[in-house]
Tab-separated table of C-alpha atoms and ligand atoms in Angstrom:
chain	number	residue	atom	x	y	z
E	20	MET	CA	-5.660	12.094	-12.503
E	21	LEU	CA	-5.754	10.746	-8.956
E	22	THR	CA	-2.661	9.102	-7.550
E	23	ILE	CA	-2.310	7.468	-4.154
E	24	SER	CA	1.333	7.200	-3.327
E	25	HIS	CA	2.635	4.889	-0.582
E	26	VAL	CA	-0.234	5.521	1.825
E	27	SER	CA	-0.097	3.826	5.215
E	28	LYS	CA	-2.472	3.890	8.145
E	29	THR	CA	-2.542	2.069	11.458
E	30	TYR	CA	-5.492	1.699	13.751
E	31	GLU	CA	-4.895	1.043	17.454
E	32	ASN	CA	-1.298	0.078	16.655
E	33	GLN	CA	-2.460	-2.458	14.075
E	34	PRO	CA	-1.438	-1.808	10.472
E	35	LEU	CA	-4.593	-1.263	8.415
E	36	LEU	CA	-3.164	0.037	5.126
E	37	THR	CA	0.475	-0.625	4.297
E	38	ASP	CA	2.202	1.297	1.539
E	39	VAL	CA	-0.845	1.429	-0.736
E	40	SER	CA	-0.276	2.981	-4.164
E	41	LEU	CA	-2.768	3.281	-6.992
E	42	THR	CA	-3.896	5.548	-9.789
E	43	VAL	CA	-7.249	6.206	-11.408
E	44	GLY	CA	-6.909	7.039	-15.080
E	45	ALA	CA	-9.056	9.448	-17.090
E	46	GLY	CA	-12.585	8.094	-17.428
E	47	GLU	CA	-11.663	4.903	-15.625
E	48	THR	CA	-13.711	3.026	-13.019
E	49	ILE	CA	-11.550	1.135	-10.576
E	50	CYS	CA	-13.020	-1.174	-7.990
E	51	LEU	CA	-11.452	-1.655	-4.613
E	52	LEU	CA	-12.535	-5.127	-3.581
E	53	GLY	CA	-11.849	-6.497	-0.141
E	54	ALA	CA	-13.408	-8.297	2.811
E	55	SER	CA	-15.262	-6.334	5.449
E	56	GLY	CA	-12.773	-4.582	7.738
E	57	SER	CA	-9.968	-4.562	5.171
E	58	GLY	CA	-9.683	-0.755	5.224
E	59	LYS	CA	-11.635	0.187	2.094
E	60	SER	CA	-13.701	2.945	3.705
E	61	THR	CA	-10.630	4.236	5.499
E	62	LEU	CA	-8.830	4.601	2.175
E	63	LEU	CA	-11.808	6.492	0.711
E	64	ARG	CA	-11.859	8.805	3.734
E	65	ILE	CA	-8.169	9.503	3.214
E	66	ILE	CA	-8.759	10.307	-0.472
E	67	ALA	CA	-11.717	12.524	0.413
E	68	GLY	CA	-9.542	14.376	2.919
E	69	LEU	CA	-11.717	13.407	5.882
E	70	GLU	CA	-8.791	11.663	7.530
E	71	PRO	CA	-5.041	12.214	7.033
E	72	PRO	CA	-2.789	9.327	5.995
E	73	GLU	CA	0.004	8.514	8.457
E	74	ALA	CA	2.444	8.200	5.609
E	75	GLY	CA	2.214	8.755	1.891
E	76	ARG	CA	0.361	11.254	-0.244
E	77	VAL	CA	-2.834	11.786	-2.193
E	78	LEU	CA	-2.155	13.663	-5.433
E	79	TRP	CA	-4.226	15.154	-8.222
E	80	ASP	CA	-2.311	15.665	-11.461
E	81	GLY	CA	0.861	15.514	-9.404
E	82	ALA	CA	-0.180	18.136	-6.841
E	83	ASP	CA	-0.400	17.073	-3.191
E	84	LEU	CA	-3.968	17.428	-1.885
E	85	ALA	CA	-2.935	17.558	1.793
E	86	PRO	CA	-3.631	21.305	2.133
E	87	ILE	CA	-6.961	21.075	0.266
E	88	PRO	CA	-9.983	20.638	2.562
E	89	PRO	CA	-12.572	17.965	1.636
E	90	HIS	CA	-15.303	20.303	0.338
E	91	VAL	CA	-13.035	21.926	-2.247
E	92	ARG	CA	-11.501	18.738	-3.626
E	93	ASP	CA	-14.303	18.415	-6.199
E	94	PHE	CA	-14.873	14.774	-5.335
E	95	GLY	CA	-18.366	13.282	-5.188
E	96	LEU	CA	-19.253	10.651	-2.605
E	97	VAL	CA	-22.049	8.093	-2.569
E	98	PHE	CA	-22.587	5.930	0.508
E	99	GLN	CA	-24.553	2.807	1.291
E	100	ASP	CA	-26.999	4.687	3.519
E	101	TYR	CA	-27.690	7.400	0.886
E	102	ALA	CA	-27.215	10.207	3.451
E	103	LEU	CA	-30.032	12.260	1.968
E	104	PHE	CA	-31.796	15.088	3.804
E	105	PRO	CA	-35.158	13.582	4.757
E	106	HIS	CA	-36.920	16.924	5.113
E	107	LEU	CA	-35.991	18.071	1.595
E	108	THR	CA	-37.462	17.114	-1.778
E	109	VAL	CA	-35.559	15.271	-4.485
E	110	PHE	CA	-34.886	18.575	-6.256
E	111	GLU	CA	-33.655	20.241	-3.077
E	112	ASN	CA	-31.415	17.315	-2.187
E	113	VAL	CA	-29.742	17.419	-5.597
E	114	ALA	CA	-29.538	21.215	-5.599
E	115	PHE	CA	-27.820	21.081	-2.237
E	116	GLY	CA	-24.623	19.746	-3.750
E	117	LEU	CA	-24.593	22.591	-6.249
E	118	ARG	CA	-25.155	25.192	-3.545
E	119	MET	CA	-22.267	23.799	-1.558
E	120	LYS	CA	-20.028	24.096	-4.561
E	121	SER	CA	-21.020	27.651	-5.453
E	122	ASN	CA	-20.481	28.612	-1.814
E	123	THR	CA	-16.891	27.624	-1.975
E	124	LYS	CA	-16.297	29.368	-5.262
E	125	THR	CA	-18.165	32.686	-5.329
E	126	GLN	CA	-20.343	34.987	-3.258
E	127	LYS	CA	-19.426	33.142	-0.173
E	128	HIS	CA	-21.285	35.210	2.336
E	129	LYS	CA	-24.485	35.748	0.394
E	130	ASP	CA	-24.857	32.129	-0.506
E	131	MET	CA	-24.193	31.041	3.036
E	132	LYS	CA	-27.377	32.840	3.996
E	133	GLN	CA	-29.241	31.226	1.116
E	134	ASN	CA	-27.904	27.904	2.143
E	135	LYS	CA	-29.309	28.269	5.604
E	136	ARG	CA	-32.606	29.133	4.037
E	137	LEU	CA	-32.366	26.083	1.818
E	138	VAL	CA	-31.735	23.768	4.720
E	139	SER	CA	-34.482	25.240	6.856
E	140	SER	CA	-36.985	25.435	4.027
E	141	SER	CA	-39.484	22.771	3.237
E	142	LEU	CA	-41.287	22.469	-0.102
E	143	GLY	CA	-41.190	25.460	-2.412
E	144	ALA	CA	-39.710	27.920	0.021
E	145	PHE	CA	-36.341	28.168	-1.563
E	146	VAL	CA	-34.945	30.528	-4.128
E	147	VAL	CA	-34.262	28.867	-7.451
E	148	ASN	CA	-31.896	30.142	-10.041
E	149	PRO	CA	-32.599	28.932	-13.586
E	150	LYS	CA	-29.097	27.600	-14.207
E	151	LEU	CA	-29.259	25.548	-11.059
E	152	SER	CA	-32.651	24.044	-11.845
E	153	GLU	CA	-31.469	23.272	-15.362
E	154	ARG	CA	-28.545	21.295	-13.976
E	155	VAL	CA	-30.746	19.505	-11.448
E	156	ALA	CA	-33.153	18.498	-14.232
E	157	GLU	CA	-30.214	17.318	-16.320
E	158	VAL	CA	-28.802	14.989	-13.664
E	159	LEU	CA	-32.240	13.739	-12.648
E	160	GLU	CA	-32.730	12.711	-16.259
E	161	LEU	CA	-29.310	11.062	-16.270
E	162	VAL	CA	-30.290	8.853	-13.330
E	163	ASN	CA	-33.767	8.159	-14.716
E	164	LEU	CA	-35.640	10.275	-12.199
E	165	THR	CA	-37.159	12.830	-14.554
E	166	ASP	CA	-40.321	14.264	-12.923
E	167	PHE	CA	-39.268	13.126	-9.451
E	168	GLY	CA	-38.136	16.642	-8.467
E	169	ASN	CA	-41.043	17.461	-6.173
E	170	ARG	CA	-41.236	14.100	-4.470
E	171	ARG	CA	-40.162	13.743	-0.870
E	172	VAL	CA	-37.119	11.516	-0.566
E	173	THR	CA	-38.745	9.648	2.316
E	174	ASP	CA	-41.472	8.461	-0.077
E	175	LEU	CA	-38.968	6.832	-2.440
E	176	SER	CA	-37.777	3.231	-2.604
E	177	GLY	CA	-34.205	2.354	-1.676
E	178	GLY	CA	-33.167	2.162	-5.316
E	179	GLU	CA	-34.722	5.546	-6.074
E	180	GLN	CA	-33.085	7.104	-3.037
E	181	GLN	CA	-29.724	5.845	-4.218
E	182	ARG	CA	-30.355	7.420	-7.623
E	183	VAL	CA	-31.004	10.735	-5.866
E	184	ALA	CA	-27.718	10.371	-3.987
E	185	LEU	CA	-25.987	9.676	-7.294
E	186	ALA	CA	-27.629	12.703	-8.939
E	187	ARG	CA	-26.559	14.865	-6.022
E	188	ALA	CA	-22.977	13.670	-6.369
E	189	LEU	CA	-23.009	14.193	-10.152
E	190	ALA	CA	-24.591	17.651	-10.161
E	191	PRO	CA	-21.498	19.764	-9.387
E	192	HIS	CA	-19.439	18.050	-12.145
E	193	PRO	CA	-17.007	16.341	-9.756
E	194	ARG	CA	-13.592	15.402	-11.103
E	195	LEU	CA	-13.786	12.075	-9.262
E	196	LEU	CA	-16.642	9.972	-7.895
E	197	MET	CA	-16.285	7.617	-4.962
E	198	PHE	CA	-18.803	4.936	-4.069
E	199	ASP	CA	-18.703	3.175	-0.721
E	200	GLU	CA	-20.736	-0.048	-0.970
E	201	PRO	CA	-23.565	1.967	-2.555
E	202	LEU	CA	-25.793	-1.014	-3.366
E	203	GLY	CA	-25.252	-2.916	-0.126
E	204	ALA	CA	-28.765	-2.262	1.120
E	205	LEU	CA	-30.564	-3.276	-2.083
E	206	ASP	CA	-31.870	-6.649	-3.206
E	207	ARG	CA	-30.210	-8.633	-5.941
E	208	THR	CA	-32.349	-7.716	-8.969
E	209	LEU	CA	-32.300	-4.031	-8.167
E	210	LYS	CA	-28.582	-4.230	-7.513
E	211	GLU	CA	-27.883	-5.682	-10.963
E	212	GLU	CA	-30.117	-3.139	-12.657
E	213	LEU	CA	-28.509	-0.190	-10.896
E	214	LEU	CA	-25.018	-1.541	-11.522
E	215	HIS	CA	-25.539	-1.608	-15.262
E	216	GLU	CA	-27.042	1.854	-15.240
E	217	LEU	CA	-24.241	3.189	-13.106
E	218	ARG	CA	-21.654	1.702	-15.421
E	219	ALA	CA	-23.350	3.340	-18.396
E	220	ILE	CA	-23.512	6.716	-16.615
E	221	LEU	CA	-19.852	6.546	-15.621
E	222	HIS	CA	-18.818	5.735	-19.155
E	223	ARG	CA	-21.055	8.372	-20.679
E	224	THR	CA	-19.905	11.133	-18.336
E	225	GLN	CA	-16.297	9.884	-18.348
E	226	ILE	CA	-15.935	10.805	-14.679
E	227	PRO	CA	-13.188	8.687	-13.116
E	228	ALA	CA	-14.523	6.626	-10.233
E	229	ILE	CA	-13.480	4.492	-7.296
E	230	TYR	CA	-16.061	1.879	-6.408
E	231	VAL	CA	-15.681	0.082	-3.100
E	232	THR	CA	-17.325	-3.247	-2.334
E	233	HIS	CA	-16.827	-6.598	-0.614
E	234	ASP	CA	-18.979	-8.309	-3.253
E	235	GLN	CA	-16.944	-9.861	-6.064
E	236	GLU	CA	-19.918	-10.137	-8.438
E	237	GLU	CA	-20.520	-6.420	-8.082
E	238	ALA	CA	-16.844	-5.717	-8.698
E	239	PHE	CA	-16.783	-7.764	-11.886
E	240	ALA	CA	-19.934	-6.055	-13.141
E	241	ILE	CA	-18.730	-2.475	-12.659
E	242	ALA	CA	-14.941	-2.322	-12.843
E	243	ASP	CA	-12.611	-1.480	-15.693
E	244	ARG	CA	-9.886	-2.518	-13.271
E	245	ILE	CA	-10.089	-4.442	-10.011
E	246	LEU	CA	-7.773	-3.911	-7.044
E	247	LEU	CA	-7.915	-6.618	-4.456
E	248	LEU	CA	-7.219	-5.278	-0.968
E	249	HIS	CA	-6.071	-7.890	1.523
E	250	GLU	CA	-4.250	-7.434	4.837
E	251	GLY	CA	-3.503	-3.826	4.065
E	252	ILE	CA	-1.923	-4.308	0.664
E	253	ILE	CA	-3.111	-4.388	-2.955
E	254	LEU	CA	-2.697	-8.114	-3.447
E	255	ARG	CA	-3.752	-8.265	-7.090
E	256	GLU	CA	-4.620	-5.665	-9.678
E	257	GLY	CA	-5.867	-5.996	-13.248
E	258	THR	CA	-8.879	-6.068	-15.552
E	259	PRO	CA	-11.670	-8.367	-14.371
E	260	ALA	CA	-10.718	-10.862	-17.098
E	261	ASP	CA	-7.024	-10.841	-16.115
E	262	VAL	CA	-7.713	-11.230	-12.424
E	263	TRP	CA	-10.138	-14.068	-13.109
E	264	SER	CA	-7.846	-15.949	-15.443
E	265	ASP	CA	-4.815	-15.532	-13.197
E	266	PRO	CA	-5.666	-14.774	-9.545
E	267	GLN	CA	-2.034	-15.465	-8.539
E	268	SER	CA	-2.716	-16.455	-4.945
E	269	ALA	CA	-4.829	-18.926	-3.047
E	270	TRP	CA	-6.515	-16.141	-1.108
E	271	ALA	CA	-7.482	-14.243	-4.272
E	272	ALA	CA	-8.776	-17.395	-5.999
E	273	ARG	CA	-10.874	-18.308	-2.952
E	274	PHE	CA	-12.181	-14.776	-2.402
E	275	LEU	CA	-13.147	-14.360	-6.047
E	276	GLY	CA	-14.609	-17.852	-6.251
E	277	VAL	CA	-12.400	-18.919	-9.139
E	278	GLY	CA	-12.465	-22.719	-9.412
E	279	ASN	CA	-11.530	-24.998	-6.532
E	280	VAL	CA	-8.505	-24.382	-4.361
E	281	ILE	CA	-6.874	-27.358	-2.676
E	282	GLU	CA	-3.587	-27.796	-0.864
E	283	GLY	CA	-0.946	-30.439	-1.138
E	284	LYS	CA	2.705	-31.342	-0.649
E	285	MET	CA	5.287	-30.932	-3.379
E	286	ASN	CA	6.819	-34.218	-4.405
E	287	GLY	CA	10.260	-34.765	-5.929
E	288	ASP	CA	8.971	-35.513	-9.417
E	289	GLY	CA	7.002	-32.261	-9.910
E	290	ARG	CA	3.773	-33.832	-8.729
E	291	VAL	CA	1.802	-32.629	-5.739
E	292	GLU	CA	0.341	-35.047	-3.247
E	293	THR	CA	-3.255	-34.074	-2.468
E	294	GLU	CA	-6.309	-35.778	-1.042
E	295	LEU	CA	-7.492	-36.212	-4.625
E	296	GLY	CA	-4.296	-38.090	-5.482
E	297	PHE	CA	-1.063	-37.014	-7.148
E	298	LEU	CA	-1.542	-34.013	-9.457
E	299	ARG	CA	0.951	-32.419	-11.800
E	300	PRO	CA	0.294	-28.658	-11.868
E	301	LEU	CA	1.704	-25.951	-14.066
E	302	CYS	CA	3.911	-23.856	-11.779
E	303	LYS	CA	5.362	-20.421	-12.461
E	304	HIS	CA	7.810	-20.634	-9.598
E	305	ASN	CA	10.017	-23.358	-8.283
E	306	HIS	CA	8.955	-25.088	-5.127
E	307	VAL	CA	11.140	-27.230	-2.934
E	308	VAL	CA	10.339	-30.829	-2.202
E	309	GLY	CA	8.028	-31.114	0.794
E	310	GLU	CA	6.679	-27.544	0.437
E	311	ARG	CA	2.949	-26.962	0.984
E	312	VAL	CA	1.462	-25.487	-2.175
E	313	ALA	CA	-2.030	-24.391	-3.186
E	314	LEU	CA	-3.523	-25.669	-6.415
E	315	LEU	CA	-6.326	-24.236	-8.507
E	316	LEU	CA	-8.553	-26.774	-10.213
E	317	ARG	CA	-10.582	-25.341	-13.057
E	318	GLN	CA	-13.228	-27.496	-14.496
E	319	GLY	CA	-13.212	-28.404	-18.160
E	320	ARG	CA	-10.419	-26.036	-19.089
E	321	LYS	CA	-8.426	-26.946	-22.141
E	322	GLY	CA	-4.705	-26.391	-22.401
E	323	GLY	CA	-2.135	-26.372	-19.656
E	324	ARG	CA	-1.916	-29.373	-17.345
E	325	VAL	CA	-5.044	-31.410	-17.252
E	326	ALA	CA	-6.141	-33.977	-14.701
E	327	ARG	CA	-8.979	-36.429	-15.262
E	328	LEU	CA	-10.403	-37.519	-11.973
E	329	LYS	CA	-13.080	-39.997	-11.082
E	330	MET	CA	-15.142	-38.404	-8.361
E	331	SER	CA	-18.231	-39.222	-6.351
E	332	VAL	CA	-21.311	-37.019	-6.498
E	333	GLU	CA	-22.362	-35.959	-2.997
E	334	ASP	CA	-25.052	-33.381	-3.713
E	335	VAL	CA	-26.682	-31.555	-6.606
E	336	LEU	CA	-28.176	-28.074	-6.312
E	337	PHE	CA	-30.070	-26.119	-8.900
E	338	SER	CA	-28.214	-22.910	-9.706
E	339	ARG	CA	-29.661	-20.665	-12.398
E	340	GLU	CA	-28.849	-22.085	-15.865
E	341	GLN	CA	-26.840	-24.968	-14.487
E	342	PHE	CA	-26.530	-27.379	-11.628
E	343	GLU	CA	-23.997	-26.988	-8.881
E	344	VAL	CA	-22.530	-30.406	-8.237
E	345	ARG	CA	-20.751	-31.121	-4.958
E	346	LEU	CA	-18.133	-33.805	-5.200
E	347	GLY	CA	-15.901	-35.568	-2.693
E	348	GLY	CA	-13.075	-33.559	-1.154
E	349	GLY	CA	-15.187	-30.378	-1.097
E	350	ILE	CA	-14.880	-29.870	-4.856
E	351	VAL	CA	-17.730	-28.013	-6.561
E	352	ILE	CA	-18.379	-27.978	-10.313
E	353	GLN	CA	-21.126	-26.762	-12.638
E	354	MET	CA	-22.980	-29.127	-14.932
E	355	VAL	CA	-25.723	-28.608	-17.469
E	356	ARG	CA	-27.286	-32.004	-16.754
E	357	PRO	CA	-27.523	-33.118	-13.141
E	358	PRO	CA	-25.728	-36.386	-12.315
E	359	LYS	CA	-27.186	-38.854	-9.802
E	360	VAL	CA	-26.216	-38.367	-6.191
E	361	GLY	CA	-24.012	-41.291	-5.149
E	362	SER	CA	-22.743	-41.981	-8.664
E	363	LYS	CA	-19.150	-41.626	-9.857
E	364	ILE	CA	-18.315	-39.233	-12.674
E	365	LEU	CA	-15.193	-38.429	-14.632
E	366	VAL	CA	-14.224	-34.747	-14.408
E	367	THR	CA	-11.513	-32.912	-16.314
E	368	PHE	CA	-9.694	-30.110	-14.531
E	369	ARG	CA	-6.889	-27.832	-15.505
E	370	VAL	CA	-4.441	-27.791	-12.614
E	371	GLU	CA	-2.531	-24.601	-11.866
E	372	CYS	CA	-0.167	-23.814	-9.050
E	373	LEU	CA	-1.082	-20.827	-6.837
E	374	GLY	CA	2.201	-20.848	-4.962
E	375	HIS	CA	3.063	-21.435	-1.350
E	376	ALA	CA	0.088	-22.378	0.798
T	474	LIG	P1	-13.925	-1.693	5.348
T	474	LIG	O1	-14.538	-0.459	4.790
T	474	LIG	O2	-13.054	-2.415	4.365
T	474	LIG	O3	-14.923	-2.619	5.954
T	474	LIG	P2	-12.828	0.110	7.312
T	474	LIG	O4	-11.927	1.017	6.571
T	474	LIG	O5	-14.165	0.623	7.659
T	474	LIG	O6	-12.922	-1.280	6.515
T	474	LIG	O7	-12.145	-0.289	8.676
T	474	LIG	C1	-11.202	-1.269	8.798
T	474	LIG	C2	-10.962	-1.514	10.278
T	474	LIG	O8	-10.285	-0.392	10.842
T	474	LIG	C3	-12.206	-1.696	11.065
T	474	LIG	O9	-12.454	-3.060	11.270
T	474	LIG	C4	-11.947	-0.996	12.373
T	474	LIG	O10	-11.568	-1.918	13.326
T	474	LIG	C5	-10.759	-0.113	12.124
T	474	LIG	N1	-11.014	1.339	12.197
T	474	LIG	C6	-10.438	2.239	11.401
T	474	LIG	N2	-10.784	3.484	11.726
T	474	LIG	C7	-11.644	3.393	12.736
T	474	LIG	C8	-12.373	4.342	13.508
T	474	LIG	N3	-12.274	5.648	13.308
T	474	LIG	N4	-13.185	3.859	14.442
T	474	LIG	C9	-13.291	2.553	14.668
T	474	LIG	N5	-12.626	1.630	13.978
T	474	LIG	C10	-11.804	2.018	13.027
T	475	LIG	MG1	-16.513	0.110	4.628
């Protein structure tokens, strides 16, 4: 089991990661979700051993990995840009990961020579051992690339290339897989398709995984558990359903796109003065009179504190199954039937308090 314990990192005297701790359980896929520049890739590099943390430790089953170099950590990595060898075939690219592993384990010197031959070889020129080709065939089947072995990677589509990168990472039976924005370069349909496949593969193989992305839809589609990285700390952590139902901060609610977040001033009677009028939210914490607080307005939610507001329709956009309706005050809701622009409609919101704004 991987444990990150109190890891910190600064970059040019600016704190990038501050006291970050997390674990990845057996067979679990966690998703590190954060804006671009929030330090996600840096954290992966630290876990991979490509960069040391300034403070804190990376542990596997309780043992500190600091003395273990990257190539013997048994971690697989998949990047956005695939990082395949363009001059090698699909088979050779996948086999490469296996060669690297056997090099570090046995017959170091002999295999080093073979490795050189592998890298310098083009089609067919390289020595194949039956166990290795069996494993390559196995992982190619796993990623739905059966019969692609002899193809050149440069002839493949982006989605196919990413499957090759995944097969290469899977081949040596890594004890952990790490994905750094692996679908960033693909279009939406392909992205969704690959996400579902990847989720199925991760669950079938039970390899624990860390998936890094800035895209909240991707995170919700892949993660068993989401960790929201913001300003160097894990701001919120939980299952996708938990995080969605209780984002716990204005930033998290906005970043995830949960409902509408507005700000207002706490009044003496428990109501909050906002540009939509006085609202009475459900608050977990006490707030002093006059304090600026953030409120989450969820449309049509039953239970809790409900507000019924008459609002003007400013714009209506078609959005998949529903219509996205833009109302006054920057509020956006979804409706099955589109209202008339310029009309007034009555909308029911559940009003929750997200704390200090
Ligand atoms: P993310 O993957 O979340 O986009 P990164 O981990 O790549 O974030 O980097 C976060 C920030 O740290 C970057 O915006 C960059 O300014 C800085 N940084 C960290 N390490 C380096 C480095 N080796 N070279 C340049 N910038 C770096
Ligand atoms: Mg990155």
